[in-house]
Each structure stands twice: as structure tokens, then as C-alpha cells.
Tab-separated table of N, CA and C in Angstrom:
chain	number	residue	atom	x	y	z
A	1	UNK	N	-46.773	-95.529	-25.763
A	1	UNK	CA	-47.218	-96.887	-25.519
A	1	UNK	C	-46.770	-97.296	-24.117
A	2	UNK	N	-47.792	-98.397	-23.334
A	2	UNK	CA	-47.246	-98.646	-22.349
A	2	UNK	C	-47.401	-99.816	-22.121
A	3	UNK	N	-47.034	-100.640	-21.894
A	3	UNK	CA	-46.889	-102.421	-21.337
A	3	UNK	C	-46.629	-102.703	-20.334
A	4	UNK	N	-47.364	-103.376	-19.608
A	4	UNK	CA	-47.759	-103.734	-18.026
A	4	UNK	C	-47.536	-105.619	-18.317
A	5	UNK	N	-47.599	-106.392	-17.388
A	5	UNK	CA	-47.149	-107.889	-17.606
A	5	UNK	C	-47.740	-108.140	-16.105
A	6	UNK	N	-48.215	-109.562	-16.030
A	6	UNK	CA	-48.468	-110.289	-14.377
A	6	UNK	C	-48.602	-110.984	-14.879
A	7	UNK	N	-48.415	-112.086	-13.888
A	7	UNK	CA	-48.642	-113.396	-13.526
A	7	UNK	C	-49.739	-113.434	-13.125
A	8	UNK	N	-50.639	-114.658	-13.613
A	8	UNK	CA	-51.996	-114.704	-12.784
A	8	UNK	C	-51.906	-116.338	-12.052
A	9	UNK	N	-52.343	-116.436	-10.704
A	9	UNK	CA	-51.702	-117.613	-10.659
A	9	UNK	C	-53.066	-118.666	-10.503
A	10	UNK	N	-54.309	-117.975	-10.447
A	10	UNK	CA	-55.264	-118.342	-10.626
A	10	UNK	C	-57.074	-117.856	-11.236
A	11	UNK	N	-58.067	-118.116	-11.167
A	11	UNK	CA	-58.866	-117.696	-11.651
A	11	UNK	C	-59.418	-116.065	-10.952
A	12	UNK	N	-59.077	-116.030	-9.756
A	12	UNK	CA	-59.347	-115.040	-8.342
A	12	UNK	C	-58.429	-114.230	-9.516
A	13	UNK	N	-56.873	-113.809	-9.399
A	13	UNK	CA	-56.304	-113.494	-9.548
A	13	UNK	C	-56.766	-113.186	-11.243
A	14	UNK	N	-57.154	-113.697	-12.241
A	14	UNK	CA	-57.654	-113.314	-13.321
A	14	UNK	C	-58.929	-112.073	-13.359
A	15	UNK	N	-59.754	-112.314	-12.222
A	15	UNK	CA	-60.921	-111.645	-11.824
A	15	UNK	C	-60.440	-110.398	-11.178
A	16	UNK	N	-59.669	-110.724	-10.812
A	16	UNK	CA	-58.652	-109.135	-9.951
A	16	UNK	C	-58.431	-108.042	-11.038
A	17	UNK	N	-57.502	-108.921	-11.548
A	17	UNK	CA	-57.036	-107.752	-12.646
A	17	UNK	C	-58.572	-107.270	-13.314
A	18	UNK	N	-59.351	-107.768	-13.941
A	18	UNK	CA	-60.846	-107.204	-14.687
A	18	UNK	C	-61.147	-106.292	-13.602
A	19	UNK	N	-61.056	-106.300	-12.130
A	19	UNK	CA	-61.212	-105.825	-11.031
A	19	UNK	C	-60.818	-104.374	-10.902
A	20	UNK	N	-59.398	-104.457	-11.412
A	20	UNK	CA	-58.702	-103.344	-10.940
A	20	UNK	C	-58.735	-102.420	-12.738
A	21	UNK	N	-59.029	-102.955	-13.507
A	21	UNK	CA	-59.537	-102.559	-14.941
A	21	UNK	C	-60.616	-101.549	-14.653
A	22	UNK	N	-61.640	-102.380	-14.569
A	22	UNK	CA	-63.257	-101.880	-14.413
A	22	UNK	C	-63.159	-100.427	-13.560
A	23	UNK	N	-62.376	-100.695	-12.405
A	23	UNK	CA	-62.424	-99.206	-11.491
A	23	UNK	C	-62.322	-97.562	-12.671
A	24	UNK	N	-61.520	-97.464	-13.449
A	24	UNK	CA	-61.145	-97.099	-14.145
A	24	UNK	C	-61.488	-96.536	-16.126
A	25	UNK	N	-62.208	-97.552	-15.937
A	25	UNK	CA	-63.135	-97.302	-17.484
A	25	UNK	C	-64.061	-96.146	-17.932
A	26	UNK	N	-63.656	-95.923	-18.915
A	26	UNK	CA	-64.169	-94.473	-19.284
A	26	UNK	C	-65.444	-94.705	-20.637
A	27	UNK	N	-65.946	-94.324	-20.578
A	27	UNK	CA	-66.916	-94.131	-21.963
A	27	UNK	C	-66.350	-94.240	-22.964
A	28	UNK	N	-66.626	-95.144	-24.189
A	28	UNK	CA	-65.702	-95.261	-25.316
A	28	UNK	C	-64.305	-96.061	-25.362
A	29	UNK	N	-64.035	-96.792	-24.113
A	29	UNK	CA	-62.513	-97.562	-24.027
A	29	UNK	C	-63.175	-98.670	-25.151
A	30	UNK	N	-61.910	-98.994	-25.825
A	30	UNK	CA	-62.020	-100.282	-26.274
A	30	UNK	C	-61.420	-101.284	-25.877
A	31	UNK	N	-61.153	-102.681	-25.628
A	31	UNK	CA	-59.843	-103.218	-25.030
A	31	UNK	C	-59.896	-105.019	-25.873
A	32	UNK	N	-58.951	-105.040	-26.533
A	32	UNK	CA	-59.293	-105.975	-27.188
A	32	UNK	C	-58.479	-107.598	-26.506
A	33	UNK	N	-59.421	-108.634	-26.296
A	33	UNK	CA	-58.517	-109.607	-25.495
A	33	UNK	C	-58.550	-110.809	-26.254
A	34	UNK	N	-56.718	-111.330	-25.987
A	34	UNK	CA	-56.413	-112.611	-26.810
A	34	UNK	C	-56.202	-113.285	-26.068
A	35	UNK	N	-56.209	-115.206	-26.983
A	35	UNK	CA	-55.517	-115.906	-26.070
A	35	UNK	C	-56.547	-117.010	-26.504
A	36	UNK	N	-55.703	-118.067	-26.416
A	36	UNK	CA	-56.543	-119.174	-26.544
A	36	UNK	C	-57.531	-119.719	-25.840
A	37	UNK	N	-58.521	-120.766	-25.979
A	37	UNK	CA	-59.598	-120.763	-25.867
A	37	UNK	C	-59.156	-121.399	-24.472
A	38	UNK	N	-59.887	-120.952	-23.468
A	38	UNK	CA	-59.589	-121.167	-21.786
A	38	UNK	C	-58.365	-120.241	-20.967
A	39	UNK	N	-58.540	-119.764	-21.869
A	39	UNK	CA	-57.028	-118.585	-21.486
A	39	UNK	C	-57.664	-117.889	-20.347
A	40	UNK	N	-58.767	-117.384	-20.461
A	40	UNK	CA	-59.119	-116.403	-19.602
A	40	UNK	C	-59.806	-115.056	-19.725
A	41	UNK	N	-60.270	-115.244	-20.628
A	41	UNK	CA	-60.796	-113.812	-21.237
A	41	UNK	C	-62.392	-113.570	-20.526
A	42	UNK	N	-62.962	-114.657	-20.577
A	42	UNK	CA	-64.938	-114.485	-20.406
A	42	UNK	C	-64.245	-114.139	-18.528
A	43	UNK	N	-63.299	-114.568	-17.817
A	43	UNK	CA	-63.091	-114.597	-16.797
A	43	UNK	C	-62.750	-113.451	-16.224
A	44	UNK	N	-61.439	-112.629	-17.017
A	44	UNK	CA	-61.540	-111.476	-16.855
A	44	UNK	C	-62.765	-110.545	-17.095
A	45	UNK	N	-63.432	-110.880	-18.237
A	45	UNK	CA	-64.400	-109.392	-18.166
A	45	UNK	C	-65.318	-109.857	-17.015
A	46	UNK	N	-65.823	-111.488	-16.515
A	46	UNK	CA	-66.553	-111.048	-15.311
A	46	UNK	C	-65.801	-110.477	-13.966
A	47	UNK	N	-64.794	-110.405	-13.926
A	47	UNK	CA	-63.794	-109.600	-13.092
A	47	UNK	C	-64.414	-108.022	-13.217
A	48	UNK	N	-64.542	-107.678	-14.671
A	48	UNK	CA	-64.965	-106.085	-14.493
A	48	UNK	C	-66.352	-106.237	-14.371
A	49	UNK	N	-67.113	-106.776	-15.132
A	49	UNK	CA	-68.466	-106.873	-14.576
A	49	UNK	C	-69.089	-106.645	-12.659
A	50	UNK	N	-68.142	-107.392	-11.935
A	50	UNK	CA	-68.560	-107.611	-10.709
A	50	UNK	C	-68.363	-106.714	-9.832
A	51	UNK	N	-66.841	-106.534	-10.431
A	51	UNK	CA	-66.068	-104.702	-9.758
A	51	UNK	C	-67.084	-103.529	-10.355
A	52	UNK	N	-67.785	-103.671	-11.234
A	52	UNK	CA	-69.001	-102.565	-11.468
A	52	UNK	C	-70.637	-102.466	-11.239
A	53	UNK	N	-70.789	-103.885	-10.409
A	53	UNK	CA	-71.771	-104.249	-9.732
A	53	UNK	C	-72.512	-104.879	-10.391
A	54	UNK	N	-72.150	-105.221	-11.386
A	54	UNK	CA	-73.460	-106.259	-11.914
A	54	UNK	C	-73.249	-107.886	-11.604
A	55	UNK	N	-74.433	-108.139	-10.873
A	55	UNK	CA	-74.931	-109.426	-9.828
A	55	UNK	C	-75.263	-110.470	-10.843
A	56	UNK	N	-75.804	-110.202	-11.911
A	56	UNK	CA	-76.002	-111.512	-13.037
A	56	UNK	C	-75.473	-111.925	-13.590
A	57	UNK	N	-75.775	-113.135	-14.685
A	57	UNK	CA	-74.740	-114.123	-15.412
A	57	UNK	C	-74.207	-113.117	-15.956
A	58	UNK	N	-72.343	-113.758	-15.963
A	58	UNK	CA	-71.844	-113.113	-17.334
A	58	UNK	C	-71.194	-114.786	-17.677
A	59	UNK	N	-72.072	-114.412	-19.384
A	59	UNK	CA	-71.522	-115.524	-19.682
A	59	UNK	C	-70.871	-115.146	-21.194
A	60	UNK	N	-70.267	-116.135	-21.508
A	60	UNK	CA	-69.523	-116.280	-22.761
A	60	UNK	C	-70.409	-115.718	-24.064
A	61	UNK	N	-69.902	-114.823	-24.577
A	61	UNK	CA	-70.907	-114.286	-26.036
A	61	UNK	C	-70.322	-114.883	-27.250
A	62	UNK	N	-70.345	-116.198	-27.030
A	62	UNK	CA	-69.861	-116.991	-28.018
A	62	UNK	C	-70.835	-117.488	-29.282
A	63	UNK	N	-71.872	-117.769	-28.869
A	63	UNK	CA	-72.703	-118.172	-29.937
A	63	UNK	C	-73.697	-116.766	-30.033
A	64	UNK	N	-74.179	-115.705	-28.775
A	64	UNK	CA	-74.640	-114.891	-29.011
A	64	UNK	C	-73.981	-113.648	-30.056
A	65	UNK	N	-72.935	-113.655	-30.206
A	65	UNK	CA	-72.050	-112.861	-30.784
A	65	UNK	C	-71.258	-111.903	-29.388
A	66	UNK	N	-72.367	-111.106	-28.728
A	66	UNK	CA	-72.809	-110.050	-27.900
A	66	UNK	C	-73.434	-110.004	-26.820
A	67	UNK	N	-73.183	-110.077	-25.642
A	67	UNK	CA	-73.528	-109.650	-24.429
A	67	UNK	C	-73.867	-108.072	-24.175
A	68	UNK	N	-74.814	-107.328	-23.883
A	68	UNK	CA	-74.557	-106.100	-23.923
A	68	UNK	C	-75.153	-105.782	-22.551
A	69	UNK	N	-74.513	-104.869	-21.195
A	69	UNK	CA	-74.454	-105.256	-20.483
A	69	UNK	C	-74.922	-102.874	-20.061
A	70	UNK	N	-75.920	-102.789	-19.141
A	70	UNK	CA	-75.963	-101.146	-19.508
A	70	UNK	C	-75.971	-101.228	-17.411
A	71	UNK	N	-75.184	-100.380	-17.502
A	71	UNK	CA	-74.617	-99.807	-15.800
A	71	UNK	C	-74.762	-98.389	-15.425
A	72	UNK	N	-75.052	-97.759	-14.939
A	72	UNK	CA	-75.032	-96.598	-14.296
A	72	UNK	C	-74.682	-95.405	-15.201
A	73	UNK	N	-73.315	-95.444	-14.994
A	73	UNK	CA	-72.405	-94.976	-16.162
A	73	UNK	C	-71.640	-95.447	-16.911
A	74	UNK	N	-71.735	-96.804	-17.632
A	74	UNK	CA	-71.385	-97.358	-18.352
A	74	UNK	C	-72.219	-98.486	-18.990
A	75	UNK	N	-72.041	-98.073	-20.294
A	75	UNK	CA	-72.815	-99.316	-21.528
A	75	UNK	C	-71.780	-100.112	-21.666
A	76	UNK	N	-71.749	-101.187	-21.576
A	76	UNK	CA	-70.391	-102.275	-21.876
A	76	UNK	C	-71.026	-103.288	-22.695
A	77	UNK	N	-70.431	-103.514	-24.055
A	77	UNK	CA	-70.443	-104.241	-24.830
A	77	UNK	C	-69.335	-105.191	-25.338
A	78	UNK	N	-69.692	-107.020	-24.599
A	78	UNK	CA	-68.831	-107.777	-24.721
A	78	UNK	C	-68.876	-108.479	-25.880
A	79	UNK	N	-68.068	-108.719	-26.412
A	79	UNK	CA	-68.377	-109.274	-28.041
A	79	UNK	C	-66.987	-110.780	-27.975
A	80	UNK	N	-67.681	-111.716	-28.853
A	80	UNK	CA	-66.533	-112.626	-29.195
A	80	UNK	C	-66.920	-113.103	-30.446
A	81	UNK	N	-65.997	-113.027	-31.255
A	81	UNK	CA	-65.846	-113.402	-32.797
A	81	UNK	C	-65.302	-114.344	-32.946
A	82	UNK	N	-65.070	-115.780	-32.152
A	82	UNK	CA	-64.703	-116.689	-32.128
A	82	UNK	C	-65.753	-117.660	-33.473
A	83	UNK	N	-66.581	-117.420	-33.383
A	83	UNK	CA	-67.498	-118.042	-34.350
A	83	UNK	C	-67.420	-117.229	-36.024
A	84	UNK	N	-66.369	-116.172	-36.290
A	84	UNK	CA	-66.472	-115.509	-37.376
A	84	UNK	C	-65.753	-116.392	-38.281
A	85	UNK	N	-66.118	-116.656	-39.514
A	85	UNK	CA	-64.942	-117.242	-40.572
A	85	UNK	C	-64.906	-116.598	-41.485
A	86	UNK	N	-65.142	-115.446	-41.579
A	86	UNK	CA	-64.765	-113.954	-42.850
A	86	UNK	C	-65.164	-113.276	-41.729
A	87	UNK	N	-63.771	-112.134	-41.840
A	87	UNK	CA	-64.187	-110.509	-41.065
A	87	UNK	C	-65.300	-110.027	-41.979
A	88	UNK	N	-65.742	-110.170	-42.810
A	88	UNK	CA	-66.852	-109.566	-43.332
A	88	UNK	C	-68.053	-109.960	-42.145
A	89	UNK	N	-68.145	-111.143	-41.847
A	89	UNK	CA	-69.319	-111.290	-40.823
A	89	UNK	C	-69.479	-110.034	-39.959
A	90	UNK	N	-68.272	-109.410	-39.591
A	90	UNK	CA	-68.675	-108.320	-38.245
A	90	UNK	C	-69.234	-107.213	-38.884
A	91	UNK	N	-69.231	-106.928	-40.402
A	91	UNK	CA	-69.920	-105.889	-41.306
A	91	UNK	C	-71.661	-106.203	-40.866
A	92	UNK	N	-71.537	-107.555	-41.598
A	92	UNK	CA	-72.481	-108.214	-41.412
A	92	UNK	C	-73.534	-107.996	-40.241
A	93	UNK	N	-73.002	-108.731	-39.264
A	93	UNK	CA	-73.788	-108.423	-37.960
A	93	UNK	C	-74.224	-106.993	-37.484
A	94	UNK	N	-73.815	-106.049	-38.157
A	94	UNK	CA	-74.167	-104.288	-37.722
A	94	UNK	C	-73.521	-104.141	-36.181
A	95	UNK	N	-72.449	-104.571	-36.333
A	95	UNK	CA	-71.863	-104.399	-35.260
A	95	UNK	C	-70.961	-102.700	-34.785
A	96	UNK	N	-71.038	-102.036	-37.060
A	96	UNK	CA	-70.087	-101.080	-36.324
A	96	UNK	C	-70.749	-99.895	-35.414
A	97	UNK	N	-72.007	-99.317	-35.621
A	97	UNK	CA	-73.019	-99.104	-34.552
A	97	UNK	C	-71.869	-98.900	-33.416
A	98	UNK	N	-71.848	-100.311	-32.689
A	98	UNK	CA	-71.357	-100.344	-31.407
A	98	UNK	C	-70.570	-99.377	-31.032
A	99	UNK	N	-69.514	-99.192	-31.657
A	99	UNK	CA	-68.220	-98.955	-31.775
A	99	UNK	C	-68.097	-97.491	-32.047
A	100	UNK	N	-69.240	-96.518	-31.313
A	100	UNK	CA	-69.341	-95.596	-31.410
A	100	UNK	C	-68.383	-93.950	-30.455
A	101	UNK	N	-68.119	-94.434	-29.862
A	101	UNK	CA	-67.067	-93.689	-29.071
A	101	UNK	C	-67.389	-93.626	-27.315
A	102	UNK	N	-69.032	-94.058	-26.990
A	102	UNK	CA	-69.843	-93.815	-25.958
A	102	UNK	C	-69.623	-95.738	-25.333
A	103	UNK	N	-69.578	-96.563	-26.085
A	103	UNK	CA	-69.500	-97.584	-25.355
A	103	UNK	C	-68.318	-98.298	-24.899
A	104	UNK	N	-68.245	-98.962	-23.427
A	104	UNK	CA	-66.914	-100.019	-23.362
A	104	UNK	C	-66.921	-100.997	-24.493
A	105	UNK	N	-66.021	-101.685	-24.922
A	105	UNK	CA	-65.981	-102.598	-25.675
A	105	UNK	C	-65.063	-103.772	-25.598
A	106	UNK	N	-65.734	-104.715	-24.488
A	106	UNK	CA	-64.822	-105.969	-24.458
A	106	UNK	C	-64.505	-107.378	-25.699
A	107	UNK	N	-63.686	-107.251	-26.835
A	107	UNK	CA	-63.765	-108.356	-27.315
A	107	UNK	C	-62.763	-109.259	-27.785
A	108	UNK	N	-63.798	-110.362	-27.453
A	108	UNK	CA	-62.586	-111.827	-27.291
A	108	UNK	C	-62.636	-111.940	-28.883
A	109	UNK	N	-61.196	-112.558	-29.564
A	109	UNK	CA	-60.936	-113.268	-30.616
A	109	UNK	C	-61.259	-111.906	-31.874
A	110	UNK	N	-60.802	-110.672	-31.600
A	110	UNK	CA	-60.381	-109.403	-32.352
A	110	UNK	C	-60.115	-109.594	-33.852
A	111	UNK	N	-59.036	-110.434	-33.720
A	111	UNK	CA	-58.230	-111.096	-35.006
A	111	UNK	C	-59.345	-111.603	-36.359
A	112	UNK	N	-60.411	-111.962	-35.658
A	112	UNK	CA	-61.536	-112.661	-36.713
A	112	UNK	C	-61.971	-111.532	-37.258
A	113	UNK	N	-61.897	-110.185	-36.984
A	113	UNK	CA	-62.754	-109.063	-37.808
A	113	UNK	C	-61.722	-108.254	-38.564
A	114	UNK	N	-60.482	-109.265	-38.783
A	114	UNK	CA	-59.476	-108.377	-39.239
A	114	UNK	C	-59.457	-107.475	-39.894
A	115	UNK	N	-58.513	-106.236	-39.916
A	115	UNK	CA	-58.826	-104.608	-40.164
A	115	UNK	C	-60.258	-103.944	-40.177
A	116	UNK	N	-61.233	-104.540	-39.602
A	116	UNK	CA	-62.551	-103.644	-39.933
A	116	UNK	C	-62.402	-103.312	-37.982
A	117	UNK	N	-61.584	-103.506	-37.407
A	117	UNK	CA	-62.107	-102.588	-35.760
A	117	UNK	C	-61.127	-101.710	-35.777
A	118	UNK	N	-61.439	-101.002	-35.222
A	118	UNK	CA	-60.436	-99.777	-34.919
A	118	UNK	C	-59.467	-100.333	-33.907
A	119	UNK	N	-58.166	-99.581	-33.883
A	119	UNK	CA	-57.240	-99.897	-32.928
A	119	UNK	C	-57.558	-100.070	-31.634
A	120	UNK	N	-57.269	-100.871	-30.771
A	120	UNK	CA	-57.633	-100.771	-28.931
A	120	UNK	C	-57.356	-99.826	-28.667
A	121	UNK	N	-57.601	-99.440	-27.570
A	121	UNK	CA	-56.949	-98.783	-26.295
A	121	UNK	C	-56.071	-99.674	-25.573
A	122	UNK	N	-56.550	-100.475	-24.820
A	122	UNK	CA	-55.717	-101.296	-24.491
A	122	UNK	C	-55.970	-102.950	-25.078
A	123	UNK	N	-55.065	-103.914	-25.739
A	123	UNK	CA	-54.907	-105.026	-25.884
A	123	UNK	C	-54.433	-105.791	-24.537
A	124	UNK	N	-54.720	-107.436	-24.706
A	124	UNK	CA	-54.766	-108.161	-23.177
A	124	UNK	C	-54.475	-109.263	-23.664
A	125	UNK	N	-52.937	-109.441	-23.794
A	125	UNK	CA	-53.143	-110.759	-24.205
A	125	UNK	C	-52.606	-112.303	-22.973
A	126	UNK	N	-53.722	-112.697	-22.737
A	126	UNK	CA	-53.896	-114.017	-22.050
A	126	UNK	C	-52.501	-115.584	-22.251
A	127	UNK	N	-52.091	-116.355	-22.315
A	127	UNK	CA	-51.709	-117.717	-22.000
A	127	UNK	C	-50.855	-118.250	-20.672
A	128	UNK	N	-51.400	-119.794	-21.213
A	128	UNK	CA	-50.938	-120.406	-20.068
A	128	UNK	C	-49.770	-120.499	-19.666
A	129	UNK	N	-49.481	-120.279	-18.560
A	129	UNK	CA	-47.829	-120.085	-18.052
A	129	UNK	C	-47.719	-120.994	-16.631
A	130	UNK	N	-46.910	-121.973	-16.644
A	130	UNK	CA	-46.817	-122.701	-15.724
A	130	UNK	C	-48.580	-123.400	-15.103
A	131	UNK	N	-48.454	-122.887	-13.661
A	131	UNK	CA	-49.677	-123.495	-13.389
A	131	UNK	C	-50.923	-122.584	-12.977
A	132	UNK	N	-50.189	-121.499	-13.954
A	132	UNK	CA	-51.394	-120.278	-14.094
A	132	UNK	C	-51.528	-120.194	-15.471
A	133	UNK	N	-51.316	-118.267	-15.599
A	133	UNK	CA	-51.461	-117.574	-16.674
A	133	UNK	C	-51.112	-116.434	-16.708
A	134	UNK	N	-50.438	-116.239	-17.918
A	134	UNK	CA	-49.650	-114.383	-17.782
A	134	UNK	C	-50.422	-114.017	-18.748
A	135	UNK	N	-50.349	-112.589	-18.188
A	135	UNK	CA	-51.293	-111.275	-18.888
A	135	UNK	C	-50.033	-110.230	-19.281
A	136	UNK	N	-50.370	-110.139	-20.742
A	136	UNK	CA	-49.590	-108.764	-21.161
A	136	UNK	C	-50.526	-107.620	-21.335
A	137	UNK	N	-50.609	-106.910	-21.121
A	137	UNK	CA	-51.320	-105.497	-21.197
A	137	UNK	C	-50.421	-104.883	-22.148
A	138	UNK	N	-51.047	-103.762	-23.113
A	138	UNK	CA	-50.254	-102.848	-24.067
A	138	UNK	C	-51.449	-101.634	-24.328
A	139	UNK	N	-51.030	-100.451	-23.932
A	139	UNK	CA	-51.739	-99.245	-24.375
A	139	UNK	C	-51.618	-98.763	-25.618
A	140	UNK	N	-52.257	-98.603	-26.530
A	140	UNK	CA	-51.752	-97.487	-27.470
A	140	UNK	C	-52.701	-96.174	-27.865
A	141	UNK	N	-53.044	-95.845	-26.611
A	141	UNK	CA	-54.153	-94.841	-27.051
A	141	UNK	C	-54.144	-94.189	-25.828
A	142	UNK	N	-53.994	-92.555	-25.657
A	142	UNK	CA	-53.796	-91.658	-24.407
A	142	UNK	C	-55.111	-92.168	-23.069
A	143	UNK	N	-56.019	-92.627	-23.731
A	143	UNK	CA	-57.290	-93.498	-23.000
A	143	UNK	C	-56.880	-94.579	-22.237
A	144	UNK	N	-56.035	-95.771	-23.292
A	144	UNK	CA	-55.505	-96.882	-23.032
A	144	UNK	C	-54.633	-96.885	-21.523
A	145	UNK	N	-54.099	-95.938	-21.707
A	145	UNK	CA	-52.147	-95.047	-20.757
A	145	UNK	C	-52.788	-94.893	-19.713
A	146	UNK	N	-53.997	-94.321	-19.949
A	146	UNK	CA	-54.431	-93.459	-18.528
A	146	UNK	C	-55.217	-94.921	-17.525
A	147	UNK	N	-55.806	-95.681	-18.401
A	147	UNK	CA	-56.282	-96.858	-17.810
A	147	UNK	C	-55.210	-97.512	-17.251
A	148	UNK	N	-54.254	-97.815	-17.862
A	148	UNK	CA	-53.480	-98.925	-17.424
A	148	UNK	C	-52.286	-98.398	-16.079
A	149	UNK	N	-52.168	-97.345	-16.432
A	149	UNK	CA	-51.614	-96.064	-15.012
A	149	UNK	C	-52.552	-96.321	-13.784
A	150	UNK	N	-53.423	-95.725	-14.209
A	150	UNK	CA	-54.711	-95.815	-12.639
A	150	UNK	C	-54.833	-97.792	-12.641
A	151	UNK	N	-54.520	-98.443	-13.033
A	151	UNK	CA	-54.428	-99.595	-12.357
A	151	UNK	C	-53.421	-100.646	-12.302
A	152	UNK	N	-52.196	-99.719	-12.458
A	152	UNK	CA	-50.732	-100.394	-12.473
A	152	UNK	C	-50.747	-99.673	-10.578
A	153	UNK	N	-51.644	-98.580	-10.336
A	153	UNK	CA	-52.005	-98.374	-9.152
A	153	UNK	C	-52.139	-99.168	-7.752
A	154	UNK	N	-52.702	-99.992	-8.754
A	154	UNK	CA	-53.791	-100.455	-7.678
A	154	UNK	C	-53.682	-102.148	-7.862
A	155	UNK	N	-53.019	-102.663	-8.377
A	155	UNK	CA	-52.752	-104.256	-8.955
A	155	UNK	C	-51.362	-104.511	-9.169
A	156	UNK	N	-51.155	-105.634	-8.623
A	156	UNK	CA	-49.381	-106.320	-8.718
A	156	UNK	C	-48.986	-106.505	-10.005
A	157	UNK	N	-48.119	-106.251	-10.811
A	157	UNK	CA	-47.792	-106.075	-12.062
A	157	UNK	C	-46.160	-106.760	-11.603
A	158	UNK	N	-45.912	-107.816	-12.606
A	158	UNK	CA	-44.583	-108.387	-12.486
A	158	UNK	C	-43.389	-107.065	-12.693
A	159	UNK	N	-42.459	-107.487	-11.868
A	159	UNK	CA	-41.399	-106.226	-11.804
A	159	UNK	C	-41.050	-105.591	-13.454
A	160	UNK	N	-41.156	-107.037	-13.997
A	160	UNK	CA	-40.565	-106.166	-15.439
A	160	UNK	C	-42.009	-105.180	-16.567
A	161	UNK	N	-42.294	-105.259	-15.479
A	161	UNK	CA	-43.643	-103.786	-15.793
A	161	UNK	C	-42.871	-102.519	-16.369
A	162	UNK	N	-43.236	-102.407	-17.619
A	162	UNK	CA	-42.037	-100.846	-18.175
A	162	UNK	C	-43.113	-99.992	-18.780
């Protein structure tokens, strides 16, 4: 396991990190992101969105369920279950499809499909901290490690980065 931590001290700085994420993404990552509502999550994934060139809206897949977003070499599928009130809904929706080993998988509010997703790769969890926002990062998947390595690289990570 590995745990990475920053400070974000603004929205730029939220978009960075998705920034320095995105460089890095492999076919099949999953990465699951928490945090309350304005935390920062639709913000980060347009952080990776932009670092992977896509020029159009990214917007919140809040009422859509699903954003599904197809790149070069990467299918990225953003999901938010903020609207779920039984994890059965994500049965429901034929969502496990997605979750096939070939796609990214960004999703906000994880917790709503409780035990029906598979473990992350990497978890992200978002809140407000002073007059920003801190990001915890946690790997638990040799996928997860290798992501969060190649961009503990390349992005300021608070010293107590272990």
C-alpha cells in the first residue's frame, strides 16, 4: 500500500493533481473519489480529462449517472452515485459491464454501491482544509503503486508523503 497526501490550495492546483494522474493511466485503473459535495472531485477528473486532451464539457455525471468519455488510448468512464439510495441501483443500471478490466474508471460517491465495486486501485479522498483542500491518495493495487509512483514524480506531495 502506498499513501501520498497534498495540500491543494486551489482549484488550478486540484486540476494539477488530475493532471499529473492522467499522464500515467493505464487500461483498466479504477480510482475511486470521496469527499463531500464541492470537495473537488468533478474538478479533479477535469484535471485528467484536459491533461489527455479532451477540449469538451466535462461535466458532473450526477443526474446522468455516467459520462463516458473514449480517447486515443483510453476509454474513461466517469460515474457518480450520488443519486443512488440502494447499492442495488448500480446492479440495476448495468453498470457492471463497465468495470471490465479495459476501462478507466472515475467514480464520485463509491460508498452508494456498497460492496458490489471491486476494490480501487487508487482511492482520493478530497476535504476542505483551511482555505483550500487536502487530498489523500491510497494505493492498494500493484496498478494503483505504479500510478501513484510515476506521479509522486512529477507533483508536490506534502512532506509527510510515506
Amino acid at each position: 500500500m502506498l499513501t501520498l497526501n497534498a495540500f491543494l490550495p486551489d482549484e488550478a492546483a486540484t486540476a494539477a493533481l488530475g493532471a499529473a494522474l492522467a499522464k500515467h493511466l493505464e487500461p483498466g485503473t479504477a480510482i475511486h473519489l470521496r469527499g463531500e459535495l464541492g470537495a473537488g472531485k468533478t474538478t479533479l477528473v477535469r484535471g485528467v480529462m484536459r491533461a489527455l486532451g479532451w477540449s469538451g464539457p466535462v461535466k458532473s455525471p450526477t443526474y446522468a449517472l455516467v459520462e463516458v468519455y473514449e480517447l486515443s488510448r483510453l476509454h474513461l468512464h466517469h460515474f457518480d452515485f450520488y443519486r443512488f439510495r440502494d447499492p442495488r441501483e448500480w446492479i440495476d443500471a448495468g453498470f457492471r459491464e463497465s468495470f471490465n478490466g479495459q476501462n478507466v474508471s472515475l467514480v464520485e460517491w463509491p460508498e452508494k454501491a456498497a460492496g458490489l465495486l471491486s476494490p480501487p486501485d487508487v482511492e482520493i479522498v478530497l476535504a476542505s482544509s483551511g482555505s483550500g483542500r487536502s487530498a489523500s491518495l491510497r494505493a492498494s493495487s500493484p496498478t494503483g503503486i505504479r500510478l501513484l509512483e510515476k506521479a509522486n514524480a512529477c507533483f508536490t506531495f506534502s512532506p509527510s508523503t510515506s
